């Protein structure tokens, strides 16, 4: 198993809906949790293999396991946003979550 370097402080955001001044639905992203993570851009071969899992995967984000994280959430790293394509509980040991993500530009 490779050494994990959790050196990126990320914000995990969830989609929230509230009511605006005129009663209209206002959809925003809100902070769900802040965690340390490892963000690794995938190389060309890894991207090709990751396409089998989810379309346009460009980064792999690793963080410590936590309950409640879903693919409907996104990762915010210093104003860079990553949509979560898939989540994998490495080895089903509830230690690491591996996220296959697409950076939103």
Tab-separated table of C-alpha atoms in Angstrom:
chain	number	residue	atom	x	y	z
A	1	UNK	CA	0.000	0.000	0.000
A	2	UNK	CA	1.353	3.420	-0.931
A	3	UNK	CA	2.123	6.025	1.701
A	4	UNK	CA	-0.761	8.493	2.180
A	5	UNK	CA	0.144	12.177	2.352
A	6	UNK	CA	-2.952	14.051	3.482
A	7	UNK	CA	-1.640	17.561	2.845
A	8	UNK	CA	-4.592	19.234	1.114
A	9	UNK	CA	-7.246	20.836	3.339
A	10	UNK	CA	-10.546	20.341	1.506
A	11	UNK	CA	-14.137	21.357	2.113
A	12	UNK	CA	-16.789	18.774	1.356
A	13	UNK	CA	-19.898	20.574	0.185
A	14	UNK	CA	-23.488	19.403	-0.121
A	15	UNK	CA	-26.261	20.856	-2.208
A	16	UNK	CA	-28.768	22.804	-0.127
A	17	UNK	CA	-32.065	24.449	-0.984
A	18	UNK	CA	-33.519	27.395	0.896
A	19	UNK	CA	-36.210	29.994	0.330
A	20	UNK	CA	-35.326	33.405	-1.091
A	21	UNK	CA	-36.784	36.810	-0.227
A	22	UNK	CA	-39.699	36.299	-2.609
A	23	UNK	CA	-40.452	32.694	-1.688
A	24	UNK	CA	-38.460	31.262	-4.583
A	25	UNK	CA	-36.255	28.209	-4.190
A	26	UNK	CA	-32.579	29.163	-3.883
A	27	UNK	CA	-30.078	26.365	-4.474
A	28	UNK	CA	-26.584	26.721	-3.050
A	29	UNK	CA	-23.637	24.622	-1.939
A	30	UNK	CA	-22.956	24.563	1.802
A	31	UNK	CA	-20.110	23.145	3.875
A	32	UNK	CA	-20.729	19.622	5.126
A	33	UNK	CA	-17.264	18.787	6.547
A	34	UNK	CA	-13.637	19.917	6.324
A	35	UNK	CA	-10.977	17.219	6.065
A	36	UNK	CA	-7.370	16.601	5.121
A	37	UNK	CA	-7.003	14.773	1.813
A	38	UNK	CA	-4.556	13.700	-0.854
A	39	UNK	CA	-5.393	15.055	-4.329
A	40	UNK	CA	-3.637	13.333	-7.190
A	41	UNK	CA	-4.112	14.153	-10.874
A	42	UNK	CA	-4.375	10.959	-12.883
A	43	UNK	CA	-1.931	10.290	-15.686
A	44	UNK	CA	-3.099	9.407	-19.203
A	45	UNK	CA	-3.208	5.637	-18.657
A	46	UNK	CA	-5.030	5.977	-15.333
A	47	UNK	CA	-7.554	8.333	-16.925
A	48	UNK	CA	-8.218	5.787	-19.664
A	49	UNK	CA	-8.784	3.060	-17.056
A	50	UNK	CA	-10.897	5.376	-14.882
A	51	UNK	CA	-13.198	6.101	-17.813
A	52	UNK	CA	-14.444	2.544	-17.358
A	53	UNK	CA	-15.739	3.600	-13.927
A	54	UNK	CA	-17.020	7.094	-14.598
A	55	UNK	CA	-16.919	9.597	-17.409
A	56	UNK	CA	-14.165	12.220	-17.478
A	57	UNK	CA	-12.391	11.217	-14.283
A	58	UNK	CA	-9.347	13.463	-13.895
A	59	UNK	CA	-8.312	13.251	-10.233
A	60	UNK	CA	-8.218	10.735	-7.422
A	61	UNK	CA	-8.878	12.154	-3.958
A	62	UNK	CA	-8.102	10.055	-0.898
A	63	UNK	CA	-9.328	10.862	2.584
A	64	UNK	CA	-9.993	9.058	5.818
A	65	UNK	CA	-13.221	7.086	5.879
A	66	UNK	CA	-16.345	8.870	7.090
A	67	UNK	CA	-19.994	7.905	7.044
A	68	UNK	CA	-22.477	9.939	5.026
A	69	UNK	CA	-20.289	11.078	2.120
A	70	UNK	CA	-22.112	10.592	-1.200
A	71	UNK	CA	-21.468	11.145	-4.909
A	72	UNK	CA	-24.037	13.965	-4.810
A	73	UNK	CA	-21.528	16.091	-2.873
A	74	UNK	CA	-18.460	17.906	-4.215
A	75	UNK	CA	-14.953	18.748	-3.053
A	76	UNK	CA	-13.761	22.352	-2.810
A	77	UNK	CA	-10.004	22.811	-2.672
A	78	UNK	CA	-8.953	26.479	-2.629
A	79	UNK	CA	-11.723	27.459	-5.039
A	80	UNK	CA	-11.162	24.455	-7.318
A	81	UNK	CA	-14.231	22.224	-7.480
A	82	UNK	CA	-14.289	18.470	-8.003
A	83	UNK	CA	-17.462	16.529	-8.723
A	84	UNK	CA	-17.428	13.064	-7.200
A	85	UNK	CA	-17.967	10.351	-9.796
A	86	UNK	CA	-17.548	7.349	-7.527
A	87	UNK	CA	-16.488	6.439	-4.006
A	88	UNK	CA	-14.582	3.337	-2.998
A	89	UNK	CA	-14.086	2.108	0.559
A	90	UNK	CA	-10.583	0.707	0.066
A	91	UNK	CA	-10.549	-2.946	1.053
A	92	UNK	CA	-13.951	-2.520	2.751
A	93	UNK	CA	-11.973	-1.736	5.911
A	94	UNK	CA	-13.545	1.681	6.696
A	95	UNK	CA	-10.117	3.292	6.746
A	96	UNK	CA	-9.732	5.131	3.407
A	97	UNK	CA	-12.200	6.523	0.885
A	98	UNK	CA	-10.927	6.791	-2.679
A	99	UNK	CA	-12.913	9.281	-4.762
A	100	UNK	CA	-12.757	9.342	-8.562
A	101	UNK	CA	-13.440	12.977	-9.406
A	102	UNK	CA	-13.771	15.410	-12.282
A	103	UNK	CA	-12.484	18.948	-11.889
A	104	UNK	CA	-15.074	21.548	-12.833
A	105	UNK	CA	-13.591	24.442	-14.788
